[in-house]
Short mmCIF file of C-alpha atoms and ligand atoms in Angstrom, two decimals:
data_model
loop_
_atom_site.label_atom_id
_atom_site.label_comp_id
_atom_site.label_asym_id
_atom_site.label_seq_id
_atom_site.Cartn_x
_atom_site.Cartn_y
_atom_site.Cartn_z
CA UNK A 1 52.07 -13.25 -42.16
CA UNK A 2 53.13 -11.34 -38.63
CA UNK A 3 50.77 -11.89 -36.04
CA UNK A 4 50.59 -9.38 -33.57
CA UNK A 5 49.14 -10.09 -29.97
CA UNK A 6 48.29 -7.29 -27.34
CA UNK A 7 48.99 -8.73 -23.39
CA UNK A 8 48.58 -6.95 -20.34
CA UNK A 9 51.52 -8.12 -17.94
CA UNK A 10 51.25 -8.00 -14.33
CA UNK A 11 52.29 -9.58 -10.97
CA UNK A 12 50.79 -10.91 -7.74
CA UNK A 13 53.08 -10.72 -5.24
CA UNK A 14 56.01 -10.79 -7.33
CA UNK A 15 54.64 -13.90 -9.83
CA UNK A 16 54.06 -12.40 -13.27
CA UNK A 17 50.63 -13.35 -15.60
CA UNK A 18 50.58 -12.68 -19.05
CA UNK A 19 47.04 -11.79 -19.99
CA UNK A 20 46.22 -12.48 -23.72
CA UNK A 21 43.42 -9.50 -24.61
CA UNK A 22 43.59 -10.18 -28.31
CA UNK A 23 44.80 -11.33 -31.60
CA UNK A 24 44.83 -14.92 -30.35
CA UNK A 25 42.67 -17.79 -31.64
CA UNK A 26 39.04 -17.36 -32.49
CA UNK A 27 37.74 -18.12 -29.13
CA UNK A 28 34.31 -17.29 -29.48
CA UNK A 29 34.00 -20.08 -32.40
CA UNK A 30 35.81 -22.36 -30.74
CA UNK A 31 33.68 -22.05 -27.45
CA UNK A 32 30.23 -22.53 -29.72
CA UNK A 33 31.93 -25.48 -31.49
CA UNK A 34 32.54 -27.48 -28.39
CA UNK A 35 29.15 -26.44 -26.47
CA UNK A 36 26.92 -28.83 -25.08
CA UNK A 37 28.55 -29.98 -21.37
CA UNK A 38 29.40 -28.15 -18.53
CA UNK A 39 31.70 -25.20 -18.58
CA UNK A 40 34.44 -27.04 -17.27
CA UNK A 41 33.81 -29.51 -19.78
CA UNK A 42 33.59 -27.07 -23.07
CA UNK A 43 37.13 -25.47 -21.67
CA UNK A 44 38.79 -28.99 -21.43
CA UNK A 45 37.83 -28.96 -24.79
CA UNK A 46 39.14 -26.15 -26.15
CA UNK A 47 42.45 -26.93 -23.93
CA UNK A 48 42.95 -30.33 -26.30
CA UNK A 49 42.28 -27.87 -29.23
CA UNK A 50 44.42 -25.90 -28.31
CA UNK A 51 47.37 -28.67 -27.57
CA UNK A 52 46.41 -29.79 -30.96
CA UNK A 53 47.08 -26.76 -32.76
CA UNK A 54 47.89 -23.95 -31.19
CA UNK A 55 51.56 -25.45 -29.18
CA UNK A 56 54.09 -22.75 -31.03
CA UNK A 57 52.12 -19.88 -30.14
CA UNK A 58 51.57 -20.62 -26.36
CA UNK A 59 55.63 -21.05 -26.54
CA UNK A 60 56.55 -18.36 -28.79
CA UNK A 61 53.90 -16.07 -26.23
CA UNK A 62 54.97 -17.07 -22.40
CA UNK A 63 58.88 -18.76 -23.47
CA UNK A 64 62.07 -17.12 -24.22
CA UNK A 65 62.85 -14.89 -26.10
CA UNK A 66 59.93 -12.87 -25.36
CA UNK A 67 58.88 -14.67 -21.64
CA UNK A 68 60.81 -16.79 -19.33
CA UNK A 69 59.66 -19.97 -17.29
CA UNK A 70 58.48 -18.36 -13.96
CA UNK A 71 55.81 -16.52 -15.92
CA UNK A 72 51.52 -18.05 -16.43
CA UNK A 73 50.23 -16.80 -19.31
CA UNK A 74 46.44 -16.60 -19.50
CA UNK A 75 43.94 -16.74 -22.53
CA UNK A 76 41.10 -14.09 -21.81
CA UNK A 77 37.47 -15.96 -23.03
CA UNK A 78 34.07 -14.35 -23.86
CA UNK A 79 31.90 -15.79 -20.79
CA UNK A 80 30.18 -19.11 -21.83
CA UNK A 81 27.21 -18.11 -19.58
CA UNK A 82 26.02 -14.59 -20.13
CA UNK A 83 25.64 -13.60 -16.35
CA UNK A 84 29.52 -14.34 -16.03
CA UNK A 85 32.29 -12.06 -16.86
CA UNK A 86 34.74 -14.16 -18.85
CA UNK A 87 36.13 -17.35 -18.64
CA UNK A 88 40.27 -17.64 -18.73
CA UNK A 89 42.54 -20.44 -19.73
CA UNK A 90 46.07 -20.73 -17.71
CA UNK A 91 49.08 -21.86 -19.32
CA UNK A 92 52.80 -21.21 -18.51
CA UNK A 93 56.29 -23.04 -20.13
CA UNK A 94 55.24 -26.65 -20.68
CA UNK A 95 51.60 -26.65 -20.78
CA UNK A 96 48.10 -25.99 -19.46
CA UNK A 97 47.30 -25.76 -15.56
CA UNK A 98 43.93 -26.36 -14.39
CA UNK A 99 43.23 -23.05 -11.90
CA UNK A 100 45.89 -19.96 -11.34
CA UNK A 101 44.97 -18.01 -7.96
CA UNK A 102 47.73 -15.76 -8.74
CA UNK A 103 46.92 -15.13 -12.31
CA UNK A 104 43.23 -14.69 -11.59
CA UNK A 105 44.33 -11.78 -9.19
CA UNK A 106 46.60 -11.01 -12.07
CA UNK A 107 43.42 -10.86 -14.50
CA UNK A 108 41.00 -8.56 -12.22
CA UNK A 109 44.05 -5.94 -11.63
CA UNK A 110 44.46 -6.03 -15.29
CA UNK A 111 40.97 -5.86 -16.35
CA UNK A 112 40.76 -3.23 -13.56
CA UNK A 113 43.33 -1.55 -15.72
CA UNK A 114 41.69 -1.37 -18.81
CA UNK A 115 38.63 0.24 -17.28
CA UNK A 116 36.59 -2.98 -17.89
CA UNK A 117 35.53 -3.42 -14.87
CA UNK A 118 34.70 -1.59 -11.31
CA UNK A 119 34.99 -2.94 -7.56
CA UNK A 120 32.67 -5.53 -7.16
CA UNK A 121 31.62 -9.47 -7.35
CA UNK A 122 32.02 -11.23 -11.00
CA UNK A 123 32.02 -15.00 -11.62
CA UNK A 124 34.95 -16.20 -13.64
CA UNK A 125 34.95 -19.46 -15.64
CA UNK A 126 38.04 -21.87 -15.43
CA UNK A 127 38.68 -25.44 -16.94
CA UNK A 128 38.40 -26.59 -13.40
CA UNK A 129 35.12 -24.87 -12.60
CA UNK A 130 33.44 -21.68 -11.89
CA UNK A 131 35.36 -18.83 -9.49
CA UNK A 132 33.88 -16.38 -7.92
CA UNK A 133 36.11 -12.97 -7.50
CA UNK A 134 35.67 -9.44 -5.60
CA UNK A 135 37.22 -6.79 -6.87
CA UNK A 136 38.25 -4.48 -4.19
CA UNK A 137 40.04 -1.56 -5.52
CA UNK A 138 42.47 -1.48 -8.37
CA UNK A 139 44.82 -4.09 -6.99
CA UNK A 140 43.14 -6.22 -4.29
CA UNK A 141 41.01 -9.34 -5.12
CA UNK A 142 39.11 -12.08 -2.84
CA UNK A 143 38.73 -15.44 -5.06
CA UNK A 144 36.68 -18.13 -3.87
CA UNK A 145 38.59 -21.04 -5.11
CA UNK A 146 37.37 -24.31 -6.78
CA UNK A 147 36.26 -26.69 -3.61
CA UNK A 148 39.72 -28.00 -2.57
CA UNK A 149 40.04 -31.10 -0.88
CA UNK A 150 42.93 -33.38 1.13
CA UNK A 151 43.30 -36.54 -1.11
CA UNK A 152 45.87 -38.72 1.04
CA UNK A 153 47.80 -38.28 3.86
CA UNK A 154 51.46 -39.04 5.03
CA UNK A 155 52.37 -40.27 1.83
CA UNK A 156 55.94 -41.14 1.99
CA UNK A 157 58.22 -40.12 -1.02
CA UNK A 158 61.41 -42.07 -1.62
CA UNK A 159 64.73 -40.06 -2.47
CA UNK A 160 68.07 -40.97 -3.20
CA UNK A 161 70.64 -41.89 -0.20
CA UNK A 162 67.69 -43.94 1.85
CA UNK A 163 66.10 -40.60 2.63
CA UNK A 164 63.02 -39.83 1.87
CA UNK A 165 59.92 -36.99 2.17
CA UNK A 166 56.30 -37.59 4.10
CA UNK A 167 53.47 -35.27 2.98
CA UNK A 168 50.14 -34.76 2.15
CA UNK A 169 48.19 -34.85 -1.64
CA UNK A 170 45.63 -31.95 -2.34
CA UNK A 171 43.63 -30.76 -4.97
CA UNK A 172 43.29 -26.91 -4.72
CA UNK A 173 42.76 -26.09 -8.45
CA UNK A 174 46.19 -27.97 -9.42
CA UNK A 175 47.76 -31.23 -7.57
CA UNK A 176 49.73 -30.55 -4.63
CA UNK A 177 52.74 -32.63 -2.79
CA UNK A 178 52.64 -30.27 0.35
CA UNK A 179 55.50 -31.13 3.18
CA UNK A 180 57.03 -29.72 6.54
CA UNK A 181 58.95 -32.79 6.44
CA UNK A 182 61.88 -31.19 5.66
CA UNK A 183 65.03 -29.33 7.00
CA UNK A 184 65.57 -26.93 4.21
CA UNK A 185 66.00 -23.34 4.81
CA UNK A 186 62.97 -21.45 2.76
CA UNK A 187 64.65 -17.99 2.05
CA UNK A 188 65.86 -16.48 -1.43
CA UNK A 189 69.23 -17.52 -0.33
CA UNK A 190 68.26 -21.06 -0.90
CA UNK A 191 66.00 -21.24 -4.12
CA UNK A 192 68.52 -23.32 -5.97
CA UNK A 193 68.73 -26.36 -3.01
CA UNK A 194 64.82 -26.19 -2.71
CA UNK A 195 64.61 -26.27 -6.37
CA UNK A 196 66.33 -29.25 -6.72
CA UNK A 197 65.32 -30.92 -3.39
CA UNK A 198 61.62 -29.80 -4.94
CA UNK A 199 62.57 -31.27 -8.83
CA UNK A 200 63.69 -34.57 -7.09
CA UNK A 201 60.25 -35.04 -5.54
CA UNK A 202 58.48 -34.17 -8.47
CA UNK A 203 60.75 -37.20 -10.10
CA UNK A 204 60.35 -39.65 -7.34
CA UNK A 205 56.01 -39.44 -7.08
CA UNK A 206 56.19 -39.85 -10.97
CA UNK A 207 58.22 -42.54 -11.06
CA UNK A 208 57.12 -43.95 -7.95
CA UNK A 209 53.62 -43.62 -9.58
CA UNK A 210 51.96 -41.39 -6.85
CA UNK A 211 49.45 -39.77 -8.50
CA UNK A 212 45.84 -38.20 -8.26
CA UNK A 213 42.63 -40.64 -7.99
CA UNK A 214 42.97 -40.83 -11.93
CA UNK A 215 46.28 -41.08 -12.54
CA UNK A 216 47.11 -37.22 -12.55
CA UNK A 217 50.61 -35.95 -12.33
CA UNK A 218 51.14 -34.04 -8.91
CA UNK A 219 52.76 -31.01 -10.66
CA UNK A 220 53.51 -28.92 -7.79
CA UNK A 221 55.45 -29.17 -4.56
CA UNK A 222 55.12 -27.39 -1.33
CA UNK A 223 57.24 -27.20 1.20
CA UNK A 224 56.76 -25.22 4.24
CA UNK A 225 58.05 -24.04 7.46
CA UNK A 226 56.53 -22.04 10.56
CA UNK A 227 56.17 -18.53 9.82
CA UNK A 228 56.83 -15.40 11.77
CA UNK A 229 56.06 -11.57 12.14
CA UNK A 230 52.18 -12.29 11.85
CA UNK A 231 52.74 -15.33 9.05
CA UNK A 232 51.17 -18.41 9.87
CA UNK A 233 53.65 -19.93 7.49
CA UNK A 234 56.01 -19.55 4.91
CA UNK A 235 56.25 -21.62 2.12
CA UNK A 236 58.66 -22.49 -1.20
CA UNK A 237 56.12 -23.57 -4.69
CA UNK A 238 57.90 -25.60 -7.24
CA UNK A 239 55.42 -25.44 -10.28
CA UNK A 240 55.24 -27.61 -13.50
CA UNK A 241 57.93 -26.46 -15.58
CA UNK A 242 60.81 -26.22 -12.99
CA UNK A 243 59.91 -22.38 -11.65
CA UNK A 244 59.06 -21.48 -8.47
CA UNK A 245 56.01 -19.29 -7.27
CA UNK A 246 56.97 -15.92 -6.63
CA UNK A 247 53.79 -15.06 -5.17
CA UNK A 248 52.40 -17.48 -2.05
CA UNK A 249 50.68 -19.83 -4.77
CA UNK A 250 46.74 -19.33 -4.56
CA UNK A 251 45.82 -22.92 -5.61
CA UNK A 252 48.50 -24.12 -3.46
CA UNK A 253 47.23 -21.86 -0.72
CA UNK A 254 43.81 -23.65 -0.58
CA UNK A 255 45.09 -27.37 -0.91
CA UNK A 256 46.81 -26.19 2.05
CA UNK A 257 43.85 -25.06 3.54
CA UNK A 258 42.12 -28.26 2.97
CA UNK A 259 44.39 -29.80 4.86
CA UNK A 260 44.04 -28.04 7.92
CA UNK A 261 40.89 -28.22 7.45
CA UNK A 262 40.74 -31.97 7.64
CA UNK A 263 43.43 -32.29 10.13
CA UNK A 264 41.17 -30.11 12.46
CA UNK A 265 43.56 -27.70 12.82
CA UNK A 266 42.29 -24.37 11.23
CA UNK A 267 37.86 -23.67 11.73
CA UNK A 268 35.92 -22.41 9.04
CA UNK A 269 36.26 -18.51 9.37
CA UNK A 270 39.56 -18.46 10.72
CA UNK A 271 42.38 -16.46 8.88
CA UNK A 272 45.27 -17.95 7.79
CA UNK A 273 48.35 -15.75 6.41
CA UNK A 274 50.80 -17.41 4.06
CA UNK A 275 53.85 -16.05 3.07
CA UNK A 276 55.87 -16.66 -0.18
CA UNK A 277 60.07 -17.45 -0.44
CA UNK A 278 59.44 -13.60 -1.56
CA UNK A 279 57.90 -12.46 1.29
CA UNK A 280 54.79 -11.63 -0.13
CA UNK A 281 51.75 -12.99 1.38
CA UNK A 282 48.08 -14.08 0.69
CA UNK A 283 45.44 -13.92 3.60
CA UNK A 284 43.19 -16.53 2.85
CA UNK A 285 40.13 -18.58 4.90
CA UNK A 286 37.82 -21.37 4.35
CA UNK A 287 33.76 -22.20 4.24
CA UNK A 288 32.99 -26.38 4.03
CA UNK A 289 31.59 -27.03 0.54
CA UNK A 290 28.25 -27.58 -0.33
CA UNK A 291 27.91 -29.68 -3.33
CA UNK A 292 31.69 -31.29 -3.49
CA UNK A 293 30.78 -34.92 -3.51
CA UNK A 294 31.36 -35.11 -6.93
CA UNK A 295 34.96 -34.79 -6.55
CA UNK A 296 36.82 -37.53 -7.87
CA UNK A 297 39.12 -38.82 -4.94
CA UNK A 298 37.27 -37.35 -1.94
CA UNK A 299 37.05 -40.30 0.57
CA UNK A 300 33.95 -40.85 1.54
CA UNK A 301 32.72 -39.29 5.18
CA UNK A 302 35.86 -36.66 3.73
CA UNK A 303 34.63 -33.45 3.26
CA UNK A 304 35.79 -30.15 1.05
CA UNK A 305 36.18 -26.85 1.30
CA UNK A 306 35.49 -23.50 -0.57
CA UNK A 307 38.59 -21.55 -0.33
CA UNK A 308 39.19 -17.74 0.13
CA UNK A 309 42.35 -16.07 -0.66
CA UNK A 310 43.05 -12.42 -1.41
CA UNK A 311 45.95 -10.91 -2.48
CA UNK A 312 47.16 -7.60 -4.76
CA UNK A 313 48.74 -7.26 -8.55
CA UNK A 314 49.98 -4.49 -9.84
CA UNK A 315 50.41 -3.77 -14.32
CA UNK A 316 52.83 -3.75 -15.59
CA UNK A 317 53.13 -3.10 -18.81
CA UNK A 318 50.64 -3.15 -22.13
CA UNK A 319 52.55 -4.55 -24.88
CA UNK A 320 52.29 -5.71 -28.62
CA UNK A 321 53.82 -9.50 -29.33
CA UNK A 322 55.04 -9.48 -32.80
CA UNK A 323 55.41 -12.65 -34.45
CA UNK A 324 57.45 -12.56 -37.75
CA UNK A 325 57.52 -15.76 -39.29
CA UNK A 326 61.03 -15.20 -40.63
CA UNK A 327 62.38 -14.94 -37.20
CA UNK A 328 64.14 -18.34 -36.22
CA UNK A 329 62.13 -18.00 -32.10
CA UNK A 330 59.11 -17.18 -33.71
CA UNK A 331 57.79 -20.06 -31.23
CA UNK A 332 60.12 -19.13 -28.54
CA UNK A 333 63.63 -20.93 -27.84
CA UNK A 334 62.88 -25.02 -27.68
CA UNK A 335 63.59 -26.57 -23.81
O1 LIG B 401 48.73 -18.95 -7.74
O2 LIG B 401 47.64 -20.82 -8.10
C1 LIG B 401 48.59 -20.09 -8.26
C2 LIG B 401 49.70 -20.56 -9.15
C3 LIG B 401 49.79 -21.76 -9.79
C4 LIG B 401 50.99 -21.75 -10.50
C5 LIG B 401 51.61 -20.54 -10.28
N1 LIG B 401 50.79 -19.82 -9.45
#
């Protein structure tokens, strides 16, 4: 049978998010089939589900031919709780990522689009937890982020040569390896040397097993340098999946934030403009969290942080997937 699947496309700052609006899985069953834990809890679960069954259709939807890899695709939910607006799933070439601050831009500007909603405040529910978003015209969205936290510190990364990398781990939505430890040039002209500098890092903490507090892969790698003409810094985003972030990365933006925040070196309050290998920025703050000592890894006397970062996306295009089963990419070109 050929499926058909109606997506929204649009980009934050030059990163592209595939919204899923329909003709995807029944998500409304599947959400009252797993019920009964928290809302982060429920969306794990329906994650696993969707590992379990659903793999050739998250390809065939976000990976060539119809996609490439430097595009998140994102699963629109009914709300689990009534009072929120929806909850959203991220997903982009290899698998599922825990937050998207890009993509949830990417889903109020494209909601915003389709008339479903006006400027205001809506809650939004992730498989990391709950985000709050403002709506402030057609294209420009606050999120408050997941509580983000600094993990470890100067944690030295071994590369080939004797060399090696010293940075920082930080949860922000998604693990971070963020460095300034580094003489790499971060301008267009040099995505394919940061890419592979970034790739070998990526390599070295997995097999060098430097990981989250439970074993998680650090997925993502940031590496920044001082930034200029009203930047506080400038930054290159390797993500899972071997593209890099267009846009200035919003999870990777508040694990950034956290740790300033624990180095003492940027107040609650204070703005803090980061700038993308694009040039496109996100303006972002912080609040400390209230509530955050749940957080697995969060040394103790440590403390989080509530994230703000705003940013713009623009549509577009409103297109119909077609997925003919006779078609040899139905499920999008195997890696
Ligand atoms: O904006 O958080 C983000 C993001 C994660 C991966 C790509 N963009």
């Amino acid at each position: 049978m050929i499926q058909q699947i109606q997506v929204i496309d649009s980009h934050t700052g030059g990163e592209p998010t595939r919204l899923i609006v329909s003709g995807g899985p029944d998500f409304a069953s599947l959400l009252s089939r797993f019920a009964g834990g928290s809302i982060p809890e429920t969306l794990q679960q329906v994650v696993a589900f969707l590992e379990e069954n659903h793999e050739p259709l998250r390809r065939g939807i976000i990976c060539e031919p119809r996609c490439s890899e430097h595009w998140v695709g994102a699963w629109l939910l009914p709300p689990i709780d009534p009072k929120h607006l929806c909850g959203v799933i991220f997903f982009n070439n290899v698998g599922y990522l825990g937050m998207c601050g890009h993509g949830t831009i990417g889903l109020m500007a494209s909601l915003a689009f389709l008339d479903r909603v006006q400027p205001g405040r809506y809650l939004i529910e992730t498989a990391v937890g709950v985000v709050e978003t403002e709506l402030l015209d057609q294209h420009q969205v606050r999120i408050g982020n997941v509580p983000s936290y600094l993990y470890r510190r100067n944690v030295e990364v071994p590369l080939a040569n004797q060399k090696s990398i010293v940075g920082d781990l930080a949860w922000g939505g998604n693990w971070f390896f963020l460095s300034s430890d580094h003489s790499l040039a971060v301008e267009m002209s040099n995505i394919a040397v940061l890419t592979q500098y970034s790739l070998a890092v990526q390599a070295s903490m997995e097999a060098n097993g430097i990981s989250g507090p439970d074993g998680q892969r650090i997925d993502h790698v940031e590496l920044f340098v001082a930034g200029h003409n009203g930047a506080d810094s400038r930054s290159f985003v390797l993500c899972p999946g071997g593209a890099y972030d267009r846009s200035p990365c919003g999870t990777g933006t508040s694990a950034k934030l956290a740790c300033l925040a624990a180095e003492g070196k940027l107040k609650p309050g204070e703005n803090w403009v980061q700038e993308s290998v694009t040039g496109s920025r996100f303006h972002a703050s912080y609040q400390w969290a209230t509530n955050a000592e749940h957080l697995e890894g969060l040394a103790p006397g440590a403390r989080a942080i509530s994230p703000t970062v705003q940013g713009s996306a623009f549509v577009m295009g409103e297109t119909t997937l077609v997925f003919d089963p006779r078609d040899l990419f139905v499920d999008g070109i195997p890696a």
